[in-house]
PDB file of C-alpha atoms in Angstrom:
ATOM      1  CA  MET A1184     -28.908  -6.813 -34.063  1.00  0.00           C
ATOM      2  CA  THR A1185     -29.928  -3.796 -36.157  1.00  0.00           C
ATOM      3  CA  GLU A1186     -28.011  -0.539 -35.883  1.00  0.00           C
ATOM      4  CA  ALA A1187     -30.560   1.444 -33.823  1.00  0.00           C
ATOM      5  CA  PRO A1188     -30.829  -1.066 -30.920  1.00  0.00           C
ATOM      6  CA  ARG A1189     -27.041  -1.439 -30.958  1.00  0.00           C
ATOM      7  CA  ILE A1190     -26.553   2.320 -30.622  1.00  0.00           C
ATOM      8  CA  LEU A1191     -29.144   2.474 -27.840  1.00  0.00           C
ATOM      9  CA  LEU A1192     -27.536  -0.439 -25.992  1.00  0.00           C
ATOM     10  CA  THR A1193     -24.115   1.199 -26.281  1.00  0.00           C
ATOM     11  CA  HIS A1194     -25.550   4.417 -24.859  1.00  0.00           C
ATOM     12  CA  HIS A1195     -27.206   2.629 -21.923  1.00  0.00           C
ATOM     13  CA  LEU A1196     -24.087   0.611 -21.061  1.00  0.00           C
ATOM     14  CA  LYS A1197     -21.964   3.778 -21.098  1.00  0.00           C
ATOM     15  CA  THR A1198     -24.520   5.546 -18.894  1.00  0.00           C
ATOM     16  CA  LEU A1199     -24.474   2.626 -16.446  1.00  0.00           C
ATOM     17  CA  LYS A1200     -20.645   2.660 -16.569  1.00  0.00           C
ATOM     18  CA  LEU A1201     -20.320  -0.950 -17.692  1.00  0.00           C
ATOM     19  CA  PRO A1202     -17.297  -0.744 -20.053  1.00  0.00           C
ATOM     20  CA  THR A1203     -16.424  -4.439 -19.892  1.00  0.00           C
ATOM     21  CA  PHE A1204     -20.044  -5.375 -20.590  1.00  0.00           C
ATOM     22  CA  LEU A1205     -19.963  -3.077 -23.625  1.00  0.00           C
ATOM     23  CA  ARG A1206     -16.607  -4.365 -24.860  1.00  0.00           C
ATOM     24  CA  GLU A1207     -17.315  -8.082 -24.427  1.00  0.00           C
ATOM     25  CA  TYR A1208     -21.037  -8.696 -24.989  1.00  0.00           C
ATOM     26  CA  GLU A1209     -20.832  -9.561 -28.694  1.00  0.00           C
ATOM     27  CA  LYS A1210     -17.924 -11.967 -28.240  1.00  0.00           C
ATOM     28  CA  VAL A1211     -19.544 -13.628 -25.223  1.00  0.00           C
ATOM     29  CA  ALA A1212     -22.836 -13.895 -27.134  1.00  0.00           C
ATOM     30  CA  ARG A1213     -21.081 -15.788 -29.926  1.00  0.00           C
ATOM     31  CA  GLN A1214     -19.340 -18.078 -27.432  1.00  0.00           C
ATOM     32  CA  CYS A1215     -22.570 -18.833 -25.556  1.00  0.00           C
ATOM     33  CA  ALA A1216     -24.424 -19.494 -28.808  1.00  0.00           C
ATOM     34  CA  ALA A1217     -21.721 -21.922 -29.886  1.00  0.00           C
ATOM     35  CA  GLU A1218     -21.885 -23.697 -26.518  1.00  0.00           C
ATOM     36  CA  GLY A1219     -25.675 -23.780 -26.441  1.00  0.00           C
ATOM     37  CA  LEU A1220     -25.933 -21.679 -23.264  1.00  0.00           C
ATOM     38  CA  ASP A1221     -29.113 -19.795 -22.414  1.00  0.00           C
ATOM     39  CA  HIS A1222     -29.601 -16.076 -21.747  1.00  0.00           C
ATOM     40  CA  VAL A1223     -29.086 -16.439 -17.964  1.00  0.00           C
ATOM     41  CA  GLN A1224     -25.691 -18.091 -18.466  1.00  0.00           C
ATOM     42  CA  PHE A1225     -24.833 -15.416 -21.061  1.00  0.00           C
ATOM     43  CA  LEU A1226     -25.644 -12.622 -18.609  1.00  0.00           C
ATOM     44  CA  SER A1227     -23.847 -14.424 -15.784  1.00  0.00           C
ATOM     45  CA  ARG A1228     -20.618 -14.569 -17.801  1.00  0.00           C
ATOM     46  CA  LEU A1229     -20.831 -10.901 -18.697  1.00  0.00           C
ATOM     47  CA  VAL A1230     -21.527  -9.833 -15.115  1.00  0.00           C
ATOM     48  CA  GLU A1231     -18.600 -11.906 -13.877  1.00  0.00           C
ATOM     49  CA  LEU A1232     -16.262 -10.312 -16.429  1.00  0.00           C
ATOM     50  CA  GLU A1233     -17.481  -6.852 -15.427  1.00  0.00           C
ATOM     51  CA  LEU A1234     -16.903  -7.548 -11.733  1.00  0.00           C
ATOM     52  CA  ILE A1235     -13.403  -8.946 -12.327  1.00  0.00           C
ATOM     53  CA  ASP A1236     -12.438  -5.970 -14.475  1.00  0.00           C
ATOM     54  CA  ARG A1237     -13.970  -3.493 -12.039  1.00  0.00           C
ATOM     55  CA  GLU A1238     -11.971  -4.954  -9.143  1.00  0.00           C
ATOM     56  CA  ARG A1239      -8.791  -4.774 -11.254  1.00  0.00           C
ATOM     57  CA  ARG A1240      -9.428  -1.093 -11.999  1.00  0.00           C
ATOM     58  CA  MET A1241     -10.134  -0.357  -8.334  1.00  0.00           C
ATOM     59  CA  VAL A1242      -6.868  -2.018  -7.295  1.00  0.00           C
ATOM     60  CA  GLU A1243      -4.988  -0.008  -9.923  1.00  0.00           C
ATOM     61  CA  ARG A1244      -6.617   3.166  -8.605  1.00  0.00           C
ATOM     62  CA  ARG A1245      -5.660   2.379  -5.004  1.00  0.00           C
ATOM     63  CA  ILE A1246      -2.077   1.672  -6.079  1.00  0.00           C
ATOM     64  CA  LYS A1247      -1.924   5.010  -7.899  1.00  0.00           C
ATOM     65  CA  VAL A1248      -3.345   6.909  -4.928  1.00  0.00           C
ATOM     66  CA  ALA A1249      -0.872   5.168  -2.576  1.00  0.00           C
ATOM     67  CA  LYS A1250       2.023   6.855  -4.458  1.00  0.00           C
ATOM     68  CA  PHE A1251       4.370   3.895  -4.263  1.00  0.00           C
ATOM     69  CA  PRO A1252       7.759   4.856  -5.762  1.00  0.00           C
ATOM     70  CA  THR A1253       7.593   1.527  -7.605  1.00  0.00           C
ATOM     71  CA  THR A1254       5.277  -1.457  -7.475  1.00  0.00           C
ATOM     72  CA  LYS A1255       6.868  -4.506  -5.877  1.00  0.00           C
ATOM     73  CA  SER A1256       5.265  -7.690  -4.641  1.00  0.00           C
ATOM     74  CA  LEU A1257       6.439 -10.135  -2.005  1.00  0.00           C
ATOM     75  CA  ASP A1258       6.563 -12.785  -4.734  1.00  0.00           C
ATOM     76  CA  SER A1259       9.653 -11.071  -6.143  1.00  0.00           C
ATOM     77  CA  PHE A1260      11.448 -10.848  -2.795  1.00  0.00           C
ATOM     78  CA  ASP A1261      14.288 -13.337  -2.243  1.00  0.00           C
ATOM     79  CA  PHE A1262      13.758 -14.418   1.370  1.00  0.00           C
ATOM     80  CA  LYS A1263      16.842 -16.662   1.191  1.00  0.00           C
ATOM     81  CA  ALA A1264      19.001 -13.544   0.847  1.00  0.00           C
ATOM     82  CA  ILE A1265      17.896 -12.344   4.311  1.00  0.00           C
ATOM     83  CA  PRO A1266      17.733 -15.563   6.369  1.00  0.00           C
ATOM     84  CA  LYS A1267      17.072 -13.708   9.639  1.00  0.00           C
ATOM     85  CA  LEU A1268      13.792 -12.371   8.243  1.00  0.00           C
ATOM     86  CA  ASN A1269      10.833 -14.489   9.383  1.00  0.00           C
ATOM     87  CA  LYS A1270       9.196 -15.399   6.055  1.00  0.00           C
ATOM     88  CA  MET A1271       6.115 -16.933   7.677  1.00  0.00           C
ATOM     89  CA  GLN A1272       5.560 -13.760   9.689  1.00  0.00           C
ATOM     90  CA  VAL A1273       5.757 -11.644   6.526  1.00  0.00           C
ATOM     91  CA  LEU A1274       3.311 -13.902   4.674  1.00  0.00           C
ATOM     92  CA  GLU A1275       0.939 -13.765   7.630  1.00  0.00           C
ATOM     93  CA  LEU A1276       1.146  -9.960   7.576  1.00  0.00           C
ATOM     94  CA  ALA A1277       0.301 -10.070   3.851  1.00  0.00           C
ATOM     95  CA  ARG A1278      -3.163 -11.315   4.835  1.00  0.00           C
ATOM     96  CA  CYS A1279      -3.647  -7.764   6.221  1.00  0.00           C
ATOM     97  CA  GLU A1280      -5.611  -8.804   9.286  1.00  0.00           C
ATOM     98  CA  TRP A1281      -3.237  -6.686  11.396  1.00  0.00           C
ATOM     99  CA  ILE A1282      -4.516  -3.625   9.532  1.00  0.00           C
ATOM    100  CA  LEU A1283      -8.097  -4.486  10.452  1.00  0.00           C
ATOM    101  CA  ARG A1284      -6.920  -4.731  14.080  1.00  0.00           C
ATOM    102  CA  ARG A1285      -5.221  -1.301  13.716  1.00  0.00           C
ATOM    103  CA  GLU A1286      -1.811  -2.696  14.635  1.00  0.00           C
ATOM    104  CA  ASN A1287       1.576  -1.433  13.451  1.00  0.00           C
ATOM    105  CA  VAL A1288       4.582  -2.925  11.685  1.00  0.00           C
ATOM    106  CA  ILE A1289       8.145  -1.740  12.213  1.00  0.00           C
ATOM    107  CA  VAL A1290      10.821  -3.013   9.824  1.00  0.00           C
ATOM    108  CA  LEU A1291      14.369  -2.699  11.176  1.00  0.00           C
ATOM    109  CA  GLY A1292      17.662  -3.379   9.434  1.00  0.00           C
ATOM    110  CA  PRO A1293      20.725  -1.825   7.802  1.00  0.00           C
ATOM    111  CA  SER A1294      20.501  -0.006   4.479  1.00  0.00           C
ATOM    112  CA  GLY A1295      20.121  -2.241   1.459  1.00  0.00           C
ATOM    113  CA  THR A1296      18.529  -5.225   3.201  1.00  0.00           C
ATOM    114  CA  GLY A1297      15.179  -4.896   1.414  1.00  0.00           C
ATOM    115  CA  LYS A1298      13.111  -3.071   4.021  1.00  0.00           C
ATOM    116  CA  THR A1299      11.402  -0.848   1.463  1.00  0.00           C
ATOM    117  CA  HIS A1300      10.726  -3.838  -0.818  1.00  0.00           C
ATOM    118  CA  VAL A1301       8.931  -5.641   2.017  1.00  0.00           C
ATOM    119  CA  ALA A1302       7.005  -2.482   2.913  1.00  0.00           C
ATOM    120  CA  LEU A1303       5.949  -2.022  -0.711  1.00  0.00           C
ATOM    121  CA  GLY A1304       4.925  -5.676  -0.927  1.00  0.00           C
ATOM    122  CA  LEU A1305       2.747  -5.420   2.180  1.00  0.00           C
ATOM    123  CA  GLY A1306       1.318  -2.129   0.936  1.00  0.00           C
ATOM    124  CA  LEU A1307       0.449  -3.735  -2.405  1.00  0.00           C
ATOM    125  CA  ALA A1308      -1.241  -6.634  -0.601  1.00  0.00           C
ATOM    126  CA  ALA A1309      -3.363  -4.126   1.334  1.00  0.00           C
ATOM    127  CA  CYS A1310      -4.395  -2.370  -1.901  1.00  0.00           C
ATOM    128  CA  GLN A1311      -5.372  -5.716  -3.403  1.00  0.00           C
ATOM    129  CA  LYS A1312      -7.579  -6.367  -0.384  1.00  0.00           C
ATOM    130  CA  GLY A1313      -9.477  -3.134  -0.856  1.00  0.00           C
ATOM    131  CA  MET A1314      -7.661  -0.954   1.690  1.00  0.00           C
ATOM    132  CA  ALA A1315      -6.580   2.657   1.235  1.00  0.00           C
ATOM    133  CA  VAL A1316      -2.789   3.010   1.557  1.00  0.00           C
ATOM    134  CA  SER A1317      -0.424   5.987   1.556  1.00  0.00           C
ATOM    135  CA  PHE A1318       3.341   5.614   1.094  1.00  0.00           C
ATOM    136  CA  THR A1319       5.802   8.395   1.897  1.00  0.00           C
ATOM    137  CA  THR A1320       9.329   8.937   3.096  1.00  0.00           C
ATOM    138  CA  ALA A1321       9.757  10.519   6.499  1.00  0.00           C
ATOM    139  CA  ALA A1322      11.521  13.542   4.996  1.00  0.00           C
ATOM    140  CA  THR A1323       8.742  14.124   2.451  1.00  0.00           C
ATOM    141  CA  LEU A1324       6.012  13.698   5.054  1.00  0.00           C
ATOM    142  CA  VAL A1325       7.624  16.134   7.482  1.00  0.00           C
ATOM    143  CA  ASN A1326       8.092  18.703   4.702  1.00  0.00           C
ATOM    144  CA  GLU A1327       4.425  18.350   3.717  1.00  0.00           C
ATOM    145  CA  LEU A1328       3.310  18.750   7.334  1.00  0.00           C
ATOM    146  CA  MET A1329       5.455  21.854   7.814  1.00  0.00           C
ATOM    147  CA  GLU A1330       4.247  23.426   4.557  1.00  0.00           C
ATOM    148  CA  ALA A1331       0.644  22.652   5.484  1.00  0.00           C
ATOM    149  CA  ARG A1332       1.130  24.266   8.888  1.00  0.00           C
ATOM    150  CA  ASP A1333       2.629  27.396   7.323  1.00  0.00           C
ATOM    151  CA  GLU A1334      -0.252  27.584   4.811  1.00  0.00           C
ATOM    152  CA  ARG A1335      -2.925  26.999   7.487  1.00  0.00           C
ATOM    153  CA  ARG A1336      -4.110  23.710   5.996  1.00  0.00           C
ATOM    154  CA  LEU A1337      -2.522  21.332   8.494  1.00  0.00           C
ATOM    155  CA  LEU A1338      -5.871  20.112   9.812  1.00  0.00           C
ATOM    156  CA  ARG A1339      -7.000  19.251   6.280  1.00  0.00           C
ATOM    157  CA  LEU A1340      -3.828  17.249   5.604  1.00  0.00           C
ATOM    158  CA  GLN A1341      -4.103  15.452   8.938  1.00  0.00           C
ATOM    159  CA  LYS A1342      -7.697  14.476   8.156  1.00  0.00           C
ATOM    160  CA  GLN A1343      -6.636  13.271   4.715  1.00  0.00           C
ATOM    161  CA  LEU A1344      -3.921  11.038   6.167  1.00  0.00           C
ATOM    162  CA  ASP A1345      -6.249   9.894   8.917  1.00  0.00           C
ATOM    163  CA  GLY A1346      -8.541   8.511   6.217  1.00  0.00           C
ATOM    164  CA  VAL A1347      -6.118   5.849   4.972  1.00  0.00           C
ATOM    165  CA  LYS A1348      -6.129   2.373   6.481  1.00  0.00           C
ATOM    166  CA  LEU A1349      -2.334   2.021   6.244  1.00  0.00           C
ATOM    167  CA  LEU A1350       0.250   4.802   6.395  1.00  0.00           C
ATOM    168  CA  ILE A1351       3.746   3.676   5.370  1.00  0.00           C
ATOM    169  CA  ILE A1352       6.611   5.933   6.488  1.00  0.00           C
ATOM    170  CA  ASP A1353       9.920   4.948   4.915  1.00  0.00           C
ATOM    171  CA  GLU A1354      13.284   5.569   6.582  1.00  0.00           C
ATOM    172  CA  PRO A1355      12.836   8.207   9.307  1.00  0.00           C
ATOM    173  CA  GLY A1356      16.399   7.449  10.415  1.00  0.00           C
ATOM    174  CA  PHE A1357      18.290   8.833   7.431  1.00  0.00           C
ATOM    175  CA  VAL A1358      18.437  12.461   8.568  1.00  0.00           C
ATOM    176  CA  PRO A1359      17.740  14.141  11.926  1.00  0.00           C
ATOM    177  CA  LEU A1360      14.452  16.015  12.036  1.00  0.00           C
ATOM    178  CA  SER A1361      14.058  19.598  13.135  1.00  0.00           C
ATOM    179  CA  LYS A1362      12.286  20.152  16.452  1.00  0.00           C
ATOM    180  CA  THR A1363       9.151  21.331  14.674  1.00  0.00           C
ATOM    181  CA  GLY A1364       9.280  18.477  12.169  1.00  0.00           C
ATOM    182  CA  ALA A1365       9.679  15.863  14.900  1.00  0.00           C
ATOM    183  CA  GLU A1366       6.771  17.334  16.852  1.00  0.00           C
ATOM    184  CA  LEU A1367       4.486  17.372  13.790  1.00  0.00           C
ATOM    185  CA  LEU A1368       5.350  13.762  12.973  1.00  0.00           C
ATOM    186  CA  PHE A1369       4.736  12.761  16.575  1.00  0.00           C
ATOM    187  CA  GLU A1370       1.370  14.516  16.504  1.00  0.00           C
ATOM    188  CA  LEU A1371       0.350  12.657  13.344  1.00  0.00           C
ATOM    189  CA  ILE A1372       1.379   9.282  14.756  1.00  0.00           C
ATOM    190  CA  SER A1373      -0.386  10.048  18.037  1.00  0.00           C
ATOM    191  CA  GLN A1374      -3.592  10.877  16.152  1.00  0.00           C
ATOM    192  CA  ARG A1375      -3.511   7.484  14.464  1.00  0.00           C
ATOM    193  CA  TYR A1376      -2.883   5.632  17.737  1.00  0.00           C
ATOM    194  CA  GLU A1377      -5.332   2.690  17.838  1.00  0.00           C
ATOM    195  CA  ARG A1378      -7.261   4.343  14.973  1.00  0.00           C
ATOM    196  CA  GLY A1379      -5.154   3.426  11.934  1.00  0.00           C
ATOM    197  CA  SER A1380      -2.202   1.190  11.114  1.00  0.00           C
ATOM    198  CA  LYS A1381       1.294   2.466  10.465  1.00  0.00           C
ATOM    199  CA  MET A1382       4.309   0.755   8.927  1.00  0.00           C
ATOM    200  CA  ILE A1383       7.708   2.280   9.535  1.00  0.00           C
ATOM    201  CA  THR A1384      11.048   1.179   8.108  1.00  0.00           C
ATOM    202  CA  SER A1385      14.246   2.269   9.818  1.00  0.00           C
ATOM    203  CA  ASN A1386      17.941   1.587   9.514  1.00  0.00           C
ATOM    204  CA  LEU A1387      18.354   2.516  13.194  1.00  0.00           C
ATOM    205  CA  PRO A1388      17.675   0.295  16.216  1.00  0.00           C
ATOM    206  CA  PHE A1389      15.214   1.731  18.732  1.00  0.00           C
ATOM    207  CA  ASP A1390      17.931   2.937  21.111  1.00  0.00           C
ATOM    208  CA  GLU A1391      19.268   5.242  18.370  1.00  0.00           C
ATOM    209  CA  TRP A1392      15.960   6.844  17.357  1.00  0.00           C
ATOM    210  CA  THR A1393      16.755   9.813  19.606  1.00  0.00           C
ATOM    211  CA  GLU A1394      19.288  10.849  16.947  1.00  0.00           C
ATOM    212  CA  THR A1395      16.364  11.399  14.569  1.00  0.00           C
ATOM    213  CA  PHE A1396      13.677  12.760  16.893  1.00  0.00           C
ATOM    214  CA  GLY A1397      15.919  14.932  19.036  1.00  0.00           C
ATOM    215  CA  THR A1398      14.871  14.289  22.622  1.00  0.00           C
ATOM    216  CA  GLU A1399      14.536  11.165  24.715  1.00  0.00           C
ATOM    217  CA  ARG A1400      11.164  12.314  25.983  1.00  0.00           C
ATOM    218  CA  LEU A1401       9.644  12.684  22.519  1.00  0.00           C
ATOM    219  CA  THR A1402      11.294   9.486  21.254  1.00  0.00           C
ATOM    220  CA  GLY A1403      10.030   7.527  24.259  1.00  0.00           C
ATOM    221  CA  ALA A1404       6.485   8.794  23.816  1.00  0.00           C
ATOM    222  CA  LEU A1405       6.618   7.991  20.100  1.00  0.00           C
ATOM    223  CA  LEU A1406       7.888   4.448  20.642  1.00  0.00           C
ATOM    224  CA  ASP A1407       5.309   3.907  23.364  1.00  0.00           C
ATOM    225  CA  ARG A1408       2.523   4.562  20.860  1.00  0.00           C
ATOM    226  CA  LEU A1409       4.128   2.665  17.984  1.00  0.00           C
ATOM    227  CA  THR A1410       5.048  -0.472  19.926  1.00  0.00           C
ATOM    228  CA  HIS A1411       1.842  -0.932  21.924  1.00  0.00           C
ATOM    229  CA  HIS A1412       0.324  -3.085  19.138  1.00  0.00           C
ATOM    230  CA  VAL A1413       3.286  -3.912  16.930  1.00  0.00           C
ATOM    231  CA  ASN A1414       4.756  -6.556  14.659  1.00  0.00           C
ATOM    232  CA  ILE A1415       8.534  -6.193  14.322  1.00  0.00           C
ATOM    233  CA  LEU A1416      10.437  -7.476  11.289  1.00  0.00           C
ATOM    234  CA  GLU A1417      14.198  -7.703  11.751  1.00  0.00           C
ATOM    235  CA  MET A1418      16.194  -7.670   8.520  1.00  0.00           C
ATOM    236  CA  ASN A1419      19.771  -7.747   9.669  1.00  0.00           C
ATOM    237  CA  GLY A1420      22.142  -9.244   7.138  1.00  0.00           C
ATOM    238  CA  ASP A1421      24.194  -8.494   4.053  1.00  0.00           C
ATOM    239  CA  SER A1422      22.945  -5.914   1.582  1.00  0.00           C
ATOM    240  CA  TYR A1423      19.961  -7.302  -0.336  1.00  0.00           C
ATOM    241  CA  ARG A1424      20.435  -4.776  -3.146  1.00  0.00           C
ATOM    242  CA  LEU A1425      24.106  -5.639  -3.480  1.00  0.00           C
ATOM    243  CA  GLY A1426      23.299  -9.344  -3.629  1.00  0.00           C
ATOM    244  CA  GLN A1427      20.639  -8.751  -6.302  1.00  0.00           C
ATOM    245  CA  SER A1428      23.088  -6.656  -8.318  1.00  0.00           C
ATOM    246  CA  ARG A1429      25.752  -9.368  -8.144  1.00  0.00           C
ATOM    247  CA  ALA A1430      23.229 -12.004  -9.207  1.00  0.00           C
ATOM    248  CA  ARG A1431      22.187  -9.943 -12.256  1.00  0.00           C
ATOM    249  CA  LYS A1432      25.813  -9.436 -13.268  1.00  0.00           C
ATOM    250  CA  ALA A1433      26.514 -13.149 -12.888  1.00  0.00           C
ATOM    251  CA  GLU A1434      23.517 -13.980 -15.101  1.00  0.00           C
ATOM    252  CA  ALA A1435      24.690 -11.477 -17.720  1.00  0.00           C
ATOM    253  CA  THR A1436      28.113 -13.104 -17.981  1.00  0.00           C
ATOM    254  CA  THR A1437      26.835 -16.694 -18.260  1.00  0.00           C
TER     255      THR A1437
END
């Protein structure tokens, strides 16, 4: 190919936003020539590479937007360490059909049992399936809601959160919420009722959620909305983090 057509082709591919096509076409052309493949097979290979790379970039973008504190998959979770956790139920949830049905997931268990790891793994699975996800801690979310209310942009934030397919709220049981904070969180969850999926991790059993949300009336109304269409994962057992730490130390000394 002479220089002028090459420059023009590069310009067109950049305009069409086909970076993989641009990066790979010469190499694929050589491969197809060596294999005796025609122009249709050449174009088919390039289009397939572009689609694969585009999907990878879209997944990476969704993961970035989700604001996961770290990226963890279910493949790296040691289910044997938490025998009470129903592995088949978790793997079924990883298919993300519950999100399409606008159901909820509540993950219950003591600190250190891997609740956040499972939540991150299910959130990652949702991103890989093309779904918008948002991850936040309960404390961070409540602070954002209160700041938005004070700055008269609460409606905008609520609409933004309403746009995600899956909202993950990590550990609302760590600290009690103020009356205003609890009410704002309740309002957000109520708005998503049967409209968008929520996943909540908590180190408190349901009968102790009043300690976080303040009143039995508010807690009851909240649980009523969360548990109407719910999948519950129970992760009672020894500390998952402690077990992982011991295993790493044992490997280091062998």
